[in-house]
Short mmCIF file of C-alpha atoms in Angstrom, two decimals:
data_model
loop_
_atom_site.label_atom_id
_atom_site.label_comp_id
_atom_site.label_asym_id
_atom_site.label_seq_id
_atom_site.Cartn_x
_atom_site.Cartn_y
_atom_site.Cartn_z
CA UNK A 1 124.89 275.00 93.16
CA UNK A 2 125.33 276.43 96.29
CA UNK A 3 129.28 277.24 96.11
CA UNK A 4 128.44 279.64 92.74
CA UNK A 5 125.89 281.23 94.50
CA UNK A 6 128.13 282.25 97.38
CA UNK A 7 130.65 282.83 94.74
CA UNK A 8 128.68 285.10 93.05
CA UNK A 9 127.25 286.90 96.43
CA UNK A 10 130.93 288.08 97.61
CA UNK A 11 131.78 288.69 94.32
CA UNK A 12 128.99 291.51 94.20
CA UNK A 13 129.42 292.29 97.71
CA UNK A 14 132.99 293.58 96.89
CA UNK A 15 131.49 295.40 93.74
CA UNK A 16 129.33 297.41 95.64
CA UNK A 17 132.51 298.45 98.12
CA UNK A 18 133.74 299.99 94.84
CA UNK A 19 130.35 301.33 93.86
CA UNK A 20 130.71 303.31 97.26
CA UNK A 21 134.43 304.66 96.45
CA UNK A 22 133.11 305.69 93.09
CA UNK A 23 129.77 307.22 94.26
CA UNK A 24 131.75 309.38 97.14
CA UNK A 25 134.36 310.32 94.73
CA UNK A 26 132.33 311.57 92.56
CA UNK A 27 130.34 313.33 94.82
CA UNK A 28 133.42 315.27 96.14
CA UNK A 29 134.36 316.10 92.41
CA UNK A 30 130.98 317.41 91.00
CA UNK A 31 129.32 319.16 93.93
CA UNK A 32 132.51 320.13 95.97
CA UNK A 33 134.96 320.64 93.37
CA UNK A 34 137.52 318.17 96.04
CA UNK A 35 140.01 316.17 93.63
CA UNK A 36 142.13 313.89 96.10
CA UNK A 37 142.72 310.58 95.20
CA UNK A 38 145.87 310.27 97.04
CA UNK A 39 144.75 311.49 100.14
CA UNK A 40 141.51 309.56 99.97
CA UNK A 41 143.93 306.21 99.55
CA UNK A 42 146.08 307.68 102.24
CA UNK A 43 142.56 307.36 104.18
CA UNK A 44 142.59 303.73 103.40
CA UNK A 45 146.01 302.69 104.37
CA UNK A 46 145.78 304.77 107.57
CA UNK A 47 142.86 302.64 108.66
CA UNK A 48 144.54 299.32 107.56
CA UNK A 49 147.74 300.37 109.77
CA UNK A 50 145.87 301.25 112.45
CA UNK A 51 143.81 297.96 112.68
CA UNK A 52 146.17 295.47 111.02
CA UNK A 53 149.44 296.77 111.50
CA UNK A 54 148.98 296.86 115.27
CA UNK A 55 147.19 293.40 115.30
CA UNK A 56 150.37 292.66 113.94
CA UNK A 57 152.84 294.52 115.88
CA UNK A 58 151.13 292.24 118.89
CA UNK A 59 151.27 288.81 117.32
CA UNK A 60 153.63 286.55 119.41
CA UNK A 61 155.82 283.97 117.62
CA UNK A 62 158.01 284.14 114.58
CA UNK A 63 155.46 286.30 112.45
CA UNK A 64 154.94 289.24 114.27
CA UNK A 65 156.02 292.58 112.83
CA UNK A 66 159.24 293.13 113.51
CA UNK A 67 160.23 289.32 112.33
CA UNK A 68 158.38 289.51 109.15
CA UNK A 69 160.29 293.09 108.55
CA UNK A 70 163.42 291.59 109.44
CA UNK A 71 162.81 288.86 106.63
CA UNK A 72 160.69 290.29 103.77
CA UNK A 73 161.15 294.13 104.33
CA UNK A 74 161.77 294.75 100.66
CA UNK A 75 159.27 292.98 99.16
CA UNK A 76 156.12 294.35 100.85
CA UNK A 77 157.61 297.76 99.85
CA UNK A 78 157.48 296.70 96.45
CA UNK A 79 153.91 295.06 97.05
CA UNK A 80 152.88 298.53 98.94
CA UNK A 81 154.27 300.58 95.95
CA UNK A 82 152.53 298.40 93.13
CA UNK A 83 149.34 298.70 95.17
CA UNK A 84 149.27 302.52 95.52
CA UNK A 85 150.65 303.21 92.24
CA UNK A 86 147.85 301.35 90.81
CA UNK A 87 145.19 303.55 92.56
CA UNK A 88 146.65 306.49 91.68
CA UNK A 89 147.46 306.16 88.03
CA UNK A 90 143.85 304.83 87.22
CA UNK A 91 142.23 308.03 88.68
CA UNK A 92 144.72 310.13 86.96
CA UNK A 93 144.05 308.92 83.90
CA UNK A 94 140.64 310.39 83.82
CA UNK A 95 142.63 313.89 83.99
CA UNK A 96 143.91 313.43 80.41
CA UNK A 97 142.10 310.18 78.51
CA UNK A 98 138.15 309.25 77.86
CA UNK A 99 135.90 307.26 79.84
CA UNK A 100 135.50 304.91 77.15
CA UNK A 101 139.08 304.58 77.29
CA UNK A 102 139.73 303.79 80.92
CA UNK A 103 137.05 301.36 81.15
CA UNK A 104 137.82 299.44 78.12
CA UNK A 105 142.17 299.68 78.87
CA UNK A 106 141.19 299.00 82.70
CA UNK A 107 140.32 295.18 81.52
CA UNK A 108 144.43 294.89 80.33
CA UNK A 109 144.50 293.91 84.17
CA UNK A 110 142.77 290.61 83.48
CA UNK A 111 144.95 289.23 80.71
CA UNK A 112 147.65 290.07 82.85
CA UNK A 113 146.45 288.75 85.91
CA UNK A 114 145.76 285.38 84.12
CA UNK A 115 149.18 285.53 82.78
CA UNK A 116 150.95 286.01 86.17
CA UNK A 117 148.68 283.56 87.78
CA UNK A 118 149.99 280.94 85.37
CA UNK A 119 153.68 281.28 85.82
CA UNK A 120 153.84 282.79 89.55
CA UNK A 121 151.02 280.45 91.02
CA UNK A 122 151.01 277.91 88.49
CA UNK A 123 147.13 278.11 87.14
CA UNK A 124 146.24 276.27 84.39
CA UNK A 125 143.30 277.06 82.44
CA UNK A 126 140.63 275.42 80.29
CA UNK A 127 139.30 276.40 77.67
CA UNK A 128 136.16 277.33 79.06
CA UNK A 129 137.91 279.96 81.42
CA UNK A 130 139.15 281.41 78.39
CA UNK A 131 135.78 281.77 76.43
CA UNK A 132 134.29 282.84 80.17
CA UNK A 133 136.90 285.88 80.20
CA UNK A 134 135.76 287.12 76.55
CA UNK A 135 131.94 286.70 77.37
CA UNK A 136 132.77 288.98 80.41
CA UNK A 137 134.62 291.43 78.15
CA UNK A 138 132.16 291.26 75.81
CA UNK A 139 129.81 292.61 78.53
CA UNK A 140 132.30 295.58 79.18
CA UNK A 141 131.70 296.49 75.49
CA UNK A 142 128.55 296.38 76.03
CA UNK A 143 128.38 298.81 78.79
CA UNK A 144 130.80 301.45 77.35
CA UNK A 145 128.55 301.17 73.90
CA UNK A 146 125.59 302.04 76.63
CA UNK A 147 127.74 304.94 77.64
CA UNK A 148 128.24 306.28 74.36
CA UNK A 149 124.49 306.12 73.58
CA UNK A 150 123.23 307.63 76.83
CA UNK A 151 125.68 310.49 76.22
CA UNK A 152 127.71 309.78 79.03
CA UNK A 153 130.92 310.37 76.95
CA UNK A 154 131.52 313.49 76.96
CA UNK A 155 134.65 314.56 77.55
CA UNK A 156 137.66 313.92 74.86
CA UNK A 157 140.67 314.10 77.34
CA UNK A 158 143.71 316.46 76.97
CA UNK A 159 146.17 313.99 76.13
CA UNK A 160 144.50 310.78 75.12
CA UNK A 161 148.01 308.67 74.55
CA UNK A 162 149.27 309.56 78.00
CA UNK A 163 146.01 308.49 79.84
CA UNK A 164 145.59 305.01 78.38
CA UNK A 165 149.67 304.64 79.04
CA UNK A 166 148.16 305.62 82.77
CA UNK A 167 145.56 302.85 82.70
CA UNK A 168 147.74 300.33 81.15
CA UNK A 169 149.94 300.74 83.68
CA UNK A 170 147.79 301.07 86.53
CA UNK A 171 145.96 298.10 85.35
CA UNK A 172 149.11 295.76 85.33
CA UNK A 173 150.12 297.26 88.92
CA UNK A 174 146.70 295.77 89.86
CA UNK A 175 147.41 292.38 88.74
CA UNK A 176 150.60 291.84 90.02
CA UNK A 177 149.01 293.42 93.49
CA UNK A 178 146.02 290.80 93.15
CA UNK A 179 148.58 287.99 92.18
CA UNK A 180 150.86 288.99 95.14
CA UNK A 181 147.64 289.05 97.51
CA UNK A 182 146.26 285.42 96.18
CA UNK A 183 149.70 283.95 97.24
CA UNK A 184 150.53 285.57 100.94
CA UNK A 185 146.67 285.37 101.93
CA UNK A 186 146.57 281.73 100.43
CA UNK A 187 150.32 280.67 101.83
CA UNK A 188 150.82 282.78 104.62
CA UNK A 189 148.03 284.78 106.10
CA UNK A 190 145.43 287.70 105.35
CA UNK A 191 146.68 289.61 108.53
CA UNK A 192 150.34 289.65 107.56
CA UNK A 193 149.16 290.73 103.86
CA UNK A 194 146.66 293.39 105.15
CA UNK A 195 149.00 294.44 108.06
CA UNK A 196 152.06 294.73 105.87
CA UNK A 197 150.48 296.66 103.02
CA UNK A 198 148.94 299.31 105.87
CA UNK A 199 152.31 299.71 106.96
CA UNK A 200 154.18 300.53 103.81
CA UNK A 201 150.48 301.97 101.68
CA UNK A 202 150.49 304.88 104.63
CA UNK A 203 154.35 305.54 104.37
CA UNK A 204 154.52 305.81 100.37
CA UNK A 205 151.05 307.54 99.83
CA UNK A 206 151.79 309.66 102.69
CA UNK A 207 155.25 310.98 101.29
CA UNK A 208 153.44 311.28 97.67
CA UNK A 209 150.26 312.76 98.61
CA UNK A 210 152.71 315.79 100.03
CA UNK A 211 154.59 316.24 97.09
CA UNK A 212 151.95 315.94 94.67
CA UNK A 213 148.36 317.18 95.96
CA UNK A 214 149.44 319.78 99.12
CA UNK A 215 147.95 322.41 97.02
CA UNK A 216 144.79 320.83 96.38
CA UNK A 217 144.43 319.81 100.01
CA UNK A 218 145.08 323.41 101.06
CA UNK A 219 142.46 324.88 99.08
CA UNK A 220 139.48 322.64 99.95
CA UNK A 221 136.64 324.60 102.38
CA UNK A 222 136.10 322.04 104.61
CA UNK A 223 132.54 321.48 106.42
CA UNK A 224 131.00 318.39 107.73
CA UNK A 225 129.45 317.34 104.68
CA UNK A 226 132.97 317.10 103.25
CA UNK A 227 134.47 315.37 105.75
CA UNK A 228 131.21 312.85 106.00
CA UNK A 229 131.94 312.11 102.06
CA UNK A 230 136.29 311.37 102.92
CA UNK A 231 135.04 308.89 105.72
CA UNK A 232 132.53 307.25 103.51
CA UNK A 233 135.22 306.81 101.03
CA UNK A 234 137.42 305.28 103.50
CA UNK A 235 135.13 303.14 105.19
CA UNK A 236 133.78 301.55 101.42
CA UNK A 237 137.79 300.92 100.46
CA UNK A 238 138.70 299.71 103.93
CA UNK A 239 135.65 297.19 103.80
CA UNK A 240 137.15 296.33 100.26
CA UNK A 241 140.45 295.59 101.29
CA UNK A 242 139.20 293.48 104.44
CA UNK A 243 136.90 291.48 102.49
CA UNK A 244 138.93 291.11 99.36
CA UNK A 245 141.47 288.56 100.94
CA UNK A 246 138.95 286.82 102.20
CA UNK A 247 136.96 286.03 98.79
CA UNK A 248 140.26 285.30 97.09
CA UNK A 249 141.24 282.92 99.29
CA UNK A 250 138.02 281.04 98.70
CA UNK A 251 137.97 281.19 95.12
CA UNK A 252 140.90 283.30 93.18
CA UNK A 253 142.02 286.54 92.00
CA UNK A 254 141.07 286.01 88.83
CA UNK A 255 137.54 285.18 89.28
CA UNK A 256 137.38 288.04 91.76
CA UNK A 257 138.47 290.40 88.85
CA UNK A 258 135.87 288.98 86.77
CA UNK A 259 133.10 289.45 89.46
CA UNK A 260 133.81 293.13 90.15
CA UNK A 261 133.43 293.79 86.31
CA UNK A 262 129.85 294.81 87.66
CA UNK A 263 131.08 297.70 89.81
CA UNK A 264 130.67 300.30 87.14
CA UNK A 265 127.32 299.51 86.48
CA UNK A 266 126.15 299.78 90.15
CA UNK A 267 127.98 302.94 89.88
CA UNK A 268 126.00 303.73 86.56
CA UNK A 269 122.16 302.28 88.22
CA UNK A 270 123.06 304.41 91.48
CA UNK A 271 123.91 307.45 89.10
CA UNK A 272 120.48 307.39 87.26
CA UNK A 273 119.08 308.59 90.82
CA UNK A 274 122.04 310.51 91.72
CA UNK A 275 123.39 312.14 89.24
CA UNK A 276 120.52 312.24 86.54
CA UNK A 277 122.43 309.56 84.03
CA UNK A 278 119.98 308.36 81.37
CA UNK A 279 118.71 304.91 81.33
CA UNK A 280 119.76 302.45 78.75
CA UNK A 281 118.58 298.82 78.55
CA UNK A 282 122.00 298.17 77.49
CA UNK A 283 123.04 298.50 80.46
CA UNK A 284 120.76 295.35 81.96
CA UNK A 285 122.47 293.18 78.88
CA UNK A 286 125.87 294.46 80.01
CA UNK A 287 125.17 293.33 83.43
CA UNK A 288 123.22 290.20 82.22
CA UNK A 289 126.25 289.03 80.18
CA UNK A 290 128.85 290.20 82.81
CA UNK A 291 127.12 287.99 85.56
CA UNK A 292 127.04 285.06 82.58
CA UNK A 293 130.46 285.24 81.93
CA UNK A 294 131.32 285.28 85.67
CA UNK A 295 129.11 282.56 86.42
CA UNK A 296 130.68 280.38 83.73
CA UNK A 297 134.25 280.98 85.13
CA UNK A 298 133.49 279.68 88.36
CA UNK A 299 131.69 276.60 87.60
CA UNK A 300 134.79 275.25 86.14
CA UNK A 301 137.44 273.90 88.31
CA UNK A 302 140.93 275.18 87.08
CA UNK A 303 143.93 272.87 87.34
CA UNK A 304 147.16 273.98 89.62
CA UNK A 305 150.75 272.33 88.50
CA UNK A 306 152.63 270.89 90.47
CA UNK A 307 156.94 271.19 90.33
CA UNK A 308 158.37 268.36 89.66
CA UNK A 309 160.75 266.93 92.42
CA UNK A 310 163.49 265.99 90.08
CA UNK A 311 164.11 266.55 86.20
CA UNK A 312 163.83 263.06 85.55
CA UNK A 313 160.33 262.89 87.01
CA UNK A 314 157.35 264.27 84.65
CA UNK A 315 155.58 266.88 86.04
CA UNK A 316 152.07 265.95 87.42
CA UNK A 317 149.23 268.33 87.85
CA UNK A 318 146.86 268.53 90.21
CA UNK A 319 143.20 269.60 90.00
CA UNK A 320 142.42 272.66 92.19
CA UNK A 321 138.93 273.91 92.43
CA UNK A 322 138.63 278.07 92.52
CA UNK A 323 135.65 277.60 95.26
CA UNK A 324 137.62 274.74 97.45
CA UNK A 325 137.17 276.76 100.31
CA UNK A 326 133.25 277.21 100.27
CA UNK A 327 133.03 273.30 99.05
CA UNK A 328 134.30 272.43 102.55
CA UNK A 329 132.34 274.92 104.24
CA UNK A 330 129.28 273.16 102.88
CA UNK A 331 130.22 269.58 103.00
CA UNK A 332 130.65 270.37 107.13
CA UNK A 333 134.01 268.24 107.23
CA UNK A 334 135.97 268.64 110.46
CA UNK A 335 138.87 271.01 110.67
CA UNK A 336 141.46 268.50 110.78
CA UNK A 337 139.58 266.80 107.90
CA UNK A 338 139.03 269.99 105.84
CA UNK A 339 143.05 270.50 106.28
CA UNK A 340 144.41 267.44 105.52
CA UNK A 341 142.03 267.45 102.24
#
């Protein structure tokens, strides 16, 4: 149906943004020997700060920047810390472990995300949702197998155990960040999420940048090509962070994370032309399997458990459709009726 096609299209738009960050990062590393993941994240948080935090500061009413800081400053510090460290740990893990380990263990974030959604967002899944997740993970396994057969797995890593632990921690922090994002954009506002993340993300990543990457920054031999790659990376990350809350609002954090599993495959397809990767038919198979699982997950509504008003009243569950926002848009209902529904 149309709402499933829209969900698939939105998910692949996010995957292409992630693909852009991967390609620019690889160019910086391989062509110019620049490895500064924290500085690259810092650029993104600065862009969020300049746009969304400033907008939040000029917002009138009780939900402006100062009022939010007064009431919830410590919560957003924790959110910013989780998001910054998730980005950093995943990238840093590549120095210790293998590409295969990162690709496989990064999927650990999906069951963590589902568990957190169960307890925090009160999401209730059907059997078909678990089957869909398994199908997506099967597609990831196929992709990793294709990498090995194509000879991309040529780095054994310096300390595999440390690298694997970093991936698991990073994937778990991503899940925490995504659940918080879904709660904020659905219960509060997208502007509040992006504005507060831009504020504390800039502060935290800036401090960490000075601690762990000041030598790497000083050793960069700047030219217009390196500067352009940094700008391209920041633009892709900014688009990803700006659009993801919109997609999560009309779907869910779990479906978004399933959809962006194809990002590695897009990077591989572009790598065939840019970096001389070897082609394997298994890449096409992996993409098809992941998309099949993604569509299967989105095709069936989830349930949202409603808290009981008192201990003597049995708990009632209501049906919550991941794509409810898209369905309302298609139905053409007036805004007041959509809000009531």
